[in-house]
Amino acid sequence: MSTLTLKDGTTIYYKDWGTGQPITFSHGWPLNADAWDAQMLFFGNLGYRVIAHDRRSHGRSSQTWDGNEMNTYADDLAELFEALDLKDAIMVGHSTGGGEVARYISRHGTSRVAKAVLISAVPPIMVKSEHNPIGTPIEALNAIRNGVVNDRSQFYKDLSLPFFGYNRPGATISEGVRENFWFEGMQSGIKGSYDCIKAFSETDFTEDLKKIDVPTLVMHGDDDQIVPFPDAGALTVKLVPTATLKVYPGFPHGMPITHADVINKDLLEFLKS
């Protein structure tokens, strides 16, 4: 079991497999590094060095009372980059992890980064406001908070349906995928999970995106019920000077898991381009 003790004493769990060009994977809420298993195996077998960490308060990392916000998430990742001396890395982030990638680059630059990939990612900003009229209403985000506080076990079970598009007519449902989503969610600490809702939904990444200066692939499903494409990927590609957009008709928020074969193929094409 690989762990890194950060400067503030927090322990971060991570997987580090292989010896080639590094690819780092930042997971979504409320999951952990295991959400990337399909990508880790695929790219590891192709000779890449694949690295995925459990964000603080998620998975096997320390459950902290403080620091469950984007600046600290990005700084934690920077400490991992430095500890492993990663160079020429491809940074991949899903959902909340996409915000983590954007904030990392904004705060720490791209001296260690070759390319970036944002998958179903939360930037520029999720919450609806006067400046973001098509965003997610605060009432919906408060409902997520209430679900975590009142019965997060049942809430995670229920959330797995729209997360993977399993609530759509004719969807082929994997109960195994649903159960693993619940399992990973329940490994997270309740305080960190609660705090992270604000982090992923109310953090404004507009200026972060403008600072990304490496080739960037924005991947988004047009049936994403968690982070809707019009308020996320469609706007992100306009803010990242180096971005290319790939939209997936009918794909859900959790498409790196449900459609790993398609996502992995397109990721590989981008990595080799």
CSV table of C-alpha atoms in Angstrom, one decimal:
chain,number,residue,atom,x,y,z
A,1,MET,CA,0.0,0.0,0.0
A,2,SER,CA,1.6,3.3,-1.2
A,3,THR,CA,1.0,6.4,0.9
A,4,LEU,CA,2.4,9.9,1.0
A,5,THR,CA,2.4,11.9,4.2
A,6,LEU,CA,1.8,15.6,3.3
A,7,LYS,CA,3.3,18.6,4.9
A,8,ASP,CA,0.2,19.0,7.1
A,9,GLY,CA,0.3,15.4,8.2
A,10,THR,CA,-2.5,14.1,6.0
A,11,THR,CA,-1.9,10.7,4.5
A,12,ILE,CA,-2.7,10.3,0.8
A,13,TYR,CA,-3.1,6.8,-0.7
A,14,TYR,CA,-2.0,6.3,-4.3
A,15,LYS,CA,-1.4,3.6,-6.9
A,16,ASP,CA,1.7,3.9,-9.0
A,17,TRP,CA,2.1,1.3,-11.7
A,18,GLY,CA,4.5,0.9,-14.6
A,19,THR,CA,7.6,2.9,-15.8
A,20,GLY,CA,6.7,4.8,-19.0
A,21,GLN,CA,5.4,8.3,-19.5
A,22,PRO,CA,3.2,9.1,-16.5
A,23,ILE,CA,-0.6,9.6,-16.6
A,24,THR,CA,-2.2,10.9,-13.5
A,25,PHE,CA,-5.9,10.3,-12.8
A,26,SER,CA,-8.0,12.5,-10.6
A,27,HIS,CA,-11.3,11.0,-9.6
A,28,GLY,CA,-14.8,12.3,-9.2
A,29,TRP,CA,-17.0,12.7,-6.1
A,30,PRO,CA,-17.7,10.6,-4.0
A,31,LEU,CA,-15.4,8.0,-5.4
A,32,ASN,CA,-11.7,7.2,-5.2
A,33,ALA,CA,-8.7,6.0,-7.3
A,34,ASP,CA,-10.5,2.6,-8.0
A,35,ALA,CA,-12.9,4.5,-10.3
A,36,TRP,CA,-10.0,4.5,-12.8
A,37,ASP,CA,-9.4,0.8,-12.8
A,38,ALA,CA,-10.4,0.3,-16.5
A,39,GLN,CA,-8.0,3.1,-17.6
A,40,MET,CA,-5.2,2.1,-15.2
A,41,LEU,CA,-5.1,-1.5,-16.6
A,42,PHE,CA,-5.5,-0.4,-20.2
A,43,PHE,CA,-2.8,2.2,-20.2
A,44,GLY,CA,-0.5,0.3,-17.9
A,45,ASN,CA,-0.6,-2.6,-20.3
A,46,LEU,CA,0.4,-0.3,-23.1
A,47,GLY,CA,3.6,0.8,-21.3
A,48,TYR,CA,2.5,4.0,-19.6
A,49,ARG,CA,3.2,4.7,-15.9
A,50,VAL,CA,-0.3,5.1,-14.4
A,51,ILE,CA,-0.9,6.9,-11.1
A,52,ALA,CA,-4.2,7.5,-9.3
A,53,HIS,CA,-4.7,8.9,-5.8
A,54,ASP,CA,-7.5,9.0,-3.3
A,55,ARG,CA,-8.3,12.6,-2.7
A,56,ARG,CA,-8.1,13.7,1.0
A,57,SER,CA,-11.2,12.5,2.9
A,58,HIS,CA,-11.9,9.9,0.2
A,59,GLY,CA,-11.1,6.3,-0.1
A,60,ARG,CA,-8.1,5.2,1.9
A,61,SER,CA,-6.6,8.6,2.5
A,62,SER,CA,-6.9,10.5,5.8
A,63,GLN,CA,-10.3,11.9,6.6
A,64,THR,CA,-9.6,15.5,7.4
A,65,TRP,CA,-11.8,18.1,9.0
A,66,ASP,CA,-10.2,20.9,7.1
A,67,GLY,CA,-8.8,21.3,3.6
A,68,ASN,CA,-11.7,19.8,1.7
A,69,GLU,CA,-11.6,22.4,-1.0
A,70,MET,CA,-10.0,23.0,-4.4
A,71,ASN,CA,-6.9,24.9,-3.4
A,72,THR,CA,-5.9,22.2,-1.0
A,73,TYR,CA,-6.8,19.4,-3.3
A,74,ALA,CA,-4.5,20.9,-6.0
A,75,ASP,CA,-1.7,21.5,-3.5
A,76,ASP,CA,-2.0,17.9,-2.3
A,77,LEU,CA,-1.6,16.7,-5.9
A,78,ALA,CA,1.4,19.0,-6.4
A,79,GLU,CA,3.1,17.4,-3.4
A,80,LEU,CA,2.4,13.9,-4.9
A,81,PHE,CA,3.9,15.1,-8.3
A,82,GLU,CA,7.0,16.4,-6.5
A,83,ALA,CA,7.4,13.3,-4.3
A,84,LEU,CA,7.2,11.0,-7.4
A,85,ASP,CA,9.2,13.5,-9.5
A,86,LEU,CA,6.7,13.3,-12.3
A,87,LYS,CA,7.7,14.9,-15.6
A,88,ASP,CA,6.0,15.2,-19.0
A,89,ALA,CA,2.8,13.9,-17.3
A,90,ILE,CA,-0.6,13.7,-18.9
A,91,MET,CA,-3.2,14.8,-16.3
A,92,VAL,CA,-6.7,13.3,-16.6
A,93,GLY,CA,-9.6,14.4,-14.4
A,94,HIS,CA,-13.2,13.3,-14.2
A,95,SER,CA,-15.9,15.5,-12.8
A,96,THR,CA,-14.6,17.0,-9.6
A,97,GLY,CA,-11.2,15.7,-10.7
A,98,GLY,CA,-11.4,17.9,-13.7
A,99,GLY,CA,-11.6,20.9,-11.4
A,100,GLU,CA,-8.6,19.6,-9.5
A,101,VAL,CA,-6.6,19.4,-12.7
A,102,ALA,CA,-7.6,22.9,-13.7
A,103,ARG,CA,-6.8,24.3,-10.3
A,104,TYR,CA,-3.4,22.4,-10.2
A,105,ILE,CA,-2.3,23.9,-13.4
A,106,SER,CA,-3.5,27.4,-12.3
A,107,ARG,CA,-1.6,27.2,-9.1
A,108,HIS,CA,1.5,25.2,-10.0
A,109,GLY,CA,1.9,25.6,-13.8
A,110,THR,CA,2.7,23.1,-16.5
A,111,SER,CA,6.5,22.5,-16.0
A,112,ARG,CA,5.7,18.9,-15.2
A,113,VAL,CA,2.7,18.5,-17.5
A,114,ALA,CA,2.6,17.6,-21.2
A,115,LYS,CA,-1.2,17.4,-21.8
A,116,ALA,CA,-4.5,17.6,-19.9
A,117,VAL,CA,-7.8,15.8,-20.3
A,118,LEU,CA,-11.1,16.9,-18.7
A,119,ILE,CA,-13.8,14.3,-18.7
A,120,SER,CA,-17.4,15.1,-17.7
A,121,ALA,CA,-15.7,17.9,-15.7
A,122,VAL,CA,-17.3,20.5,-13.4
A,123,PRO,CA,-15.6,23.6,-14.8
A,124,PRO,CA,-16.2,26.5,-15.4
A,125,ILE,CA,-18.7,26.5,-12.5
A,126,MET,CA,-21.8,24.4,-11.8
A,127,VAL,CA,-24.0,26.5,-9.5
A,128,LYS,CA,-26.7,28.7,-11.1
A,129,SER,CA,-26.3,32.4,-10.6
A,130,GLU,CA,-26.9,35.7,-12.3
A,131,HIS,CA,-23.7,35.2,-14.3
A,132,ASN,CA,-24.4,31.5,-14.9
A,133,PRO,CA,-28.1,31.3,-15.7
A,134,ILE,CA,-28.1,27.8,-17.1
A,135,GLY,CA,-26.2,26.3,-14.1
A,136,THR,CA,-27.5,23.9,-11.4
A,137,PRO,CA,-29.9,25.5,-9.0
A,138,ILE,CA,-28.6,25.8,-5.4
A,139,GLU,CA,-31.7,23.9,-4.3
A,140,ALA,CA,-30.5,20.9,-6.2
A,141,LEU,CA,-27.1,21.1,-4.6
A,142,ASN,CA,-28.7,21.5,-1.2
A,143,ALA,CA,-30.6,18.3,-1.9
A,144,ILE,CA,-27.3,16.6,-2.4
A,145,ARG,CA,-26.1,17.9,0.9
A,146,ASN,CA,-29.3,16.8,2.6
A,147,GLY,CA,-28.9,13.3,1.1
A,148,VAL,CA,-25.3,13.0,2.5
A,149,VAL,CA,-26.4,14.2,5.9
A,150,ASN,CA,-29.6,12.3,6.3
A,151,ASP,CA,-28.9,8.9,4.7
A,152,ARG,CA,-25.9,8.9,2.6
A,153,SER,CA,-25.9,5.1,2.1
A,154,GLN,CA,-29.3,5.2,0.4
A,155,PHE,CA,-28.4,8.5,-1.3
A,156,TYR,CA,-25.4,7.0,-3.0
A,157,LYS,CA,-27.4,4.0,-4.1
A,158,ASP,CA,-30.0,6.3,-5.7
A,159,LEU,CA,-27.4,8.6,-7.2
A,160,SER,CA,-25.8,5.7,-9.1
A,161,LEU,CA,-28.8,5.6,-11.4
A,162,PRO,CA,-28.5,9.0,-13.1
A,163,PHE,CA,-24.7,9.0,-12.6
A,164,PHE,CA,-24.5,6.1,-15.1
A,165,GLY,CA,-27.6,6.8,-17.1
A,166,TYR,CA,-29.3,3.7,-15.7
A,167,ASN,CA,-32.5,5.6,-15.3
A,168,ARG,CA,-32.9,6.0,-19.1
A,169,PRO,CA,-35.4,3.8,-21.0
A,170,GLY,CA,-33.8,0.6,-22.3
A,171,ALA,CA,-30.6,1.1,-20.3
A,172,THR,CA,-28.7,-2.1,-19.5
A,173,ILE,CA,-28.0,-1.8,-15.8
A,174,SER,CA,-25.0,-3.3,-14.1
A,175,GLU,CA,-25.8,-3.9,-10.4
A,176,GLY,CA,-22.1,-4.5,-9.9
A,177,VAL,CA,-21.2,-1.0,-11.1
A,178,ARG,CA,-24.0,0.4,-8.9
A,179,GLU,CA,-22.8,-1.5,-5.8
A,180,ASN,CA,-19.2,-0.5,-6.4
A,181,PHE,CA,-20.2,3.2,-6.7
A,182,TRP,CA,-22.0,2.8,-3.3
A,183,PHE,CA,-18.9,1.0,-1.8
A,184,GLU,CA,-16.5,3.7,-2.9
A,185,GLY,CA,-18.8,6.5,-1.8
A,186,MET,CA,-19.1,4.9,1.7
A,187,GLN,CA,-15.3,4.8,2.0
A,188,SER,CA,-15.3,8.6,1.9
A,189,GLY,CA,-15.5,10.5,5.2
A,190,ILE,CA,-18.8,12.3,5.7
A,191,LYS,CA,-17.3,15.6,6.5
A,192,GLY,CA,-15.1,15.6,3.5
A,193,SER,CA,-17.9,14.4,1.3
A,194,TYR,CA,-20.2,17.2,2.6
A,195,ASP,CA,-17.5,19.8,2.1
A,196,CYS,CA,-16.6,18.6,-1.4
A,197,ILE,CA,-20.2,19.4,-2.6
A,198,LYS,CA,-19.4,23.1,-2.2
A,199,ALA,CA,-15.9,22.6,-3.7
A,200,PHE,CA,-17.1,20.9,-6.9
A,201,SER,CA,-20.2,23.0,-7.4
A,202,GLU,CA,-19.4,26.5,-6.2
A,203,THR,CA,-15.8,26.9,-7.2
A,204,ASP,CA,-15.3,29.2,-10.2
A,205,PHE,CA,-12.7,27.8,-12.5
A,206,THR,CA,-13.0,30.4,-15.2
A,207,GLU,CA,-9.6,32.0,-14.6
A,208,ASP,CA,-8.0,28.6,-14.0
A,209,LEU,CA,-9.1,27.4,-17.5
A,210,LYS,CA,-7.6,30.4,-19.2
A,211,LYS,CA,-4.2,29.5,-17.7
A,212,ILE,CA,-4.1,26.0,-19.2
A,213,ASP,CA,-1.3,26.2,-21.9
A,214,VAL,CA,-0.9,22.6,-22.9
A,215,PRO,CA,-2.9,20.5,-25.4
A,216,THR,CA,-6.2,19.7,-23.7
A,217,LEU,CA,-9.0,17.3,-24.6
A,218,VAL,CA,-12.5,18.1,-23.3
A,219,MET,CA,-14.7,14.9,-23.3
A,220,HIS,CA,-18.3,15.1,-22.4
A,221,GLY,CA,-21.5,13.1,-22.9
A,222,ASP,CA,-24.5,15.0,-24.1
A,223,ASP,CA,-26.8,13.0,-21.8
A,224,ASP,CA,-24.8,13.9,-18.6
A,225,GLN,CA,-27.4,14.3,-15.9
A,226,ILE,CA,-24.9,15.3,-13.2
A,227,VAL,CA,-22.8,17.9,-14.9
A,228,PRO,CA,-24.9,18.9,-18.0
A,229,PHE,CA,-22.8,19.5,-21.1
A,230,PRO,CA,-24.1,22.9,-22.0
A,231,ASP,CA,-23.0,24.4,-18.7
A,232,ALA,CA,-19.7,22.6,-18.6
A,233,GLY,CA,-17.8,21.1,-21.5
A,234,ALA,CA,-19.4,23.5,-24.0
A,235,LEU,CA,-18.2,26.5,-22.1
A,236,THR,CA,-14.8,25.0,-21.0
A,237,VAL,CA,-13.6,24.5,-24.6
A,238,LYS,CA,-14.2,28.3,-25.2
A,239,LEU,CA,-12.0,29.2,-22.2
A,240,VAL,CA,-9.0,26.9,-22.7
A,241,PRO,CA,-6.9,28.3,-25.5
A,242,THR,CA,-5.5,24.9,-26.4
A,243,ALA,CA,-8.6,22.8,-26.1
A,244,THR,CA,-10.3,20.3,-28.4
A,245,LEU,CA,-13.8,19.1,-27.7
A,246,LYS,CA,-15.2,15.6,-28.2
A,247,VAL,CA,-18.9,15.1,-27.5
A,248,TYR,CA,-20.5,11.7,-27.0
A,249,PRO,CA,-24.1,11.3,-28.0
A,250,GLY,CA,-26.2,9.6,-25.2
A,251,PHE,CA,-23.2,9.0,-22.9
A,252,PRO,CA,-23.7,9.5,-19.1
A,253,HIS,CA,-21.7,11.3,-16.5
A,254,GLY,CA,-19.9,8.1,-15.5
A,255,MET,CA,-18.8,7.3,-19.1
A,256,PRO,CA,-15.2,6.4,-18.2
A,257,ILE,CA,-16.7,3.3,-16.4
A,258,THR,CA,-19.8,2.5,-18.6
A,259,HIS,CA,-18.0,3.2,-21.9
A,260,ALA,CA,-14.4,2.5,-21.0
A,261,ASP,CA,-13.7,0.9,-24.4
A,262,VAL,CA,-14.7,4.1,-26.3
A,263,ILE,CA,-13.1,6.5,-23.8
A,264,ASN,CA,-9.8,4.6,-23.6
A,265,LYS,CA,-9.5,4.5,-27.4
A,266,ASP,CA,-10.0,8.2,-27.7
A,267,LEU,CA,-7.7,9.0,-24.8
A,268,LEU,CA,-5.0,6.9,-26.5
A,269,GLU,CA,-5.4,8.7,-29.8
A,270,PHE,CA,-5.1,12.1,-28.0
A,271,LEU,CA,-2.0,10.9,-26.0
A,272,LYS,CA,-0.3,9.8,-29.2
A,273,SER,CA,-1.3,12.9,-31.2
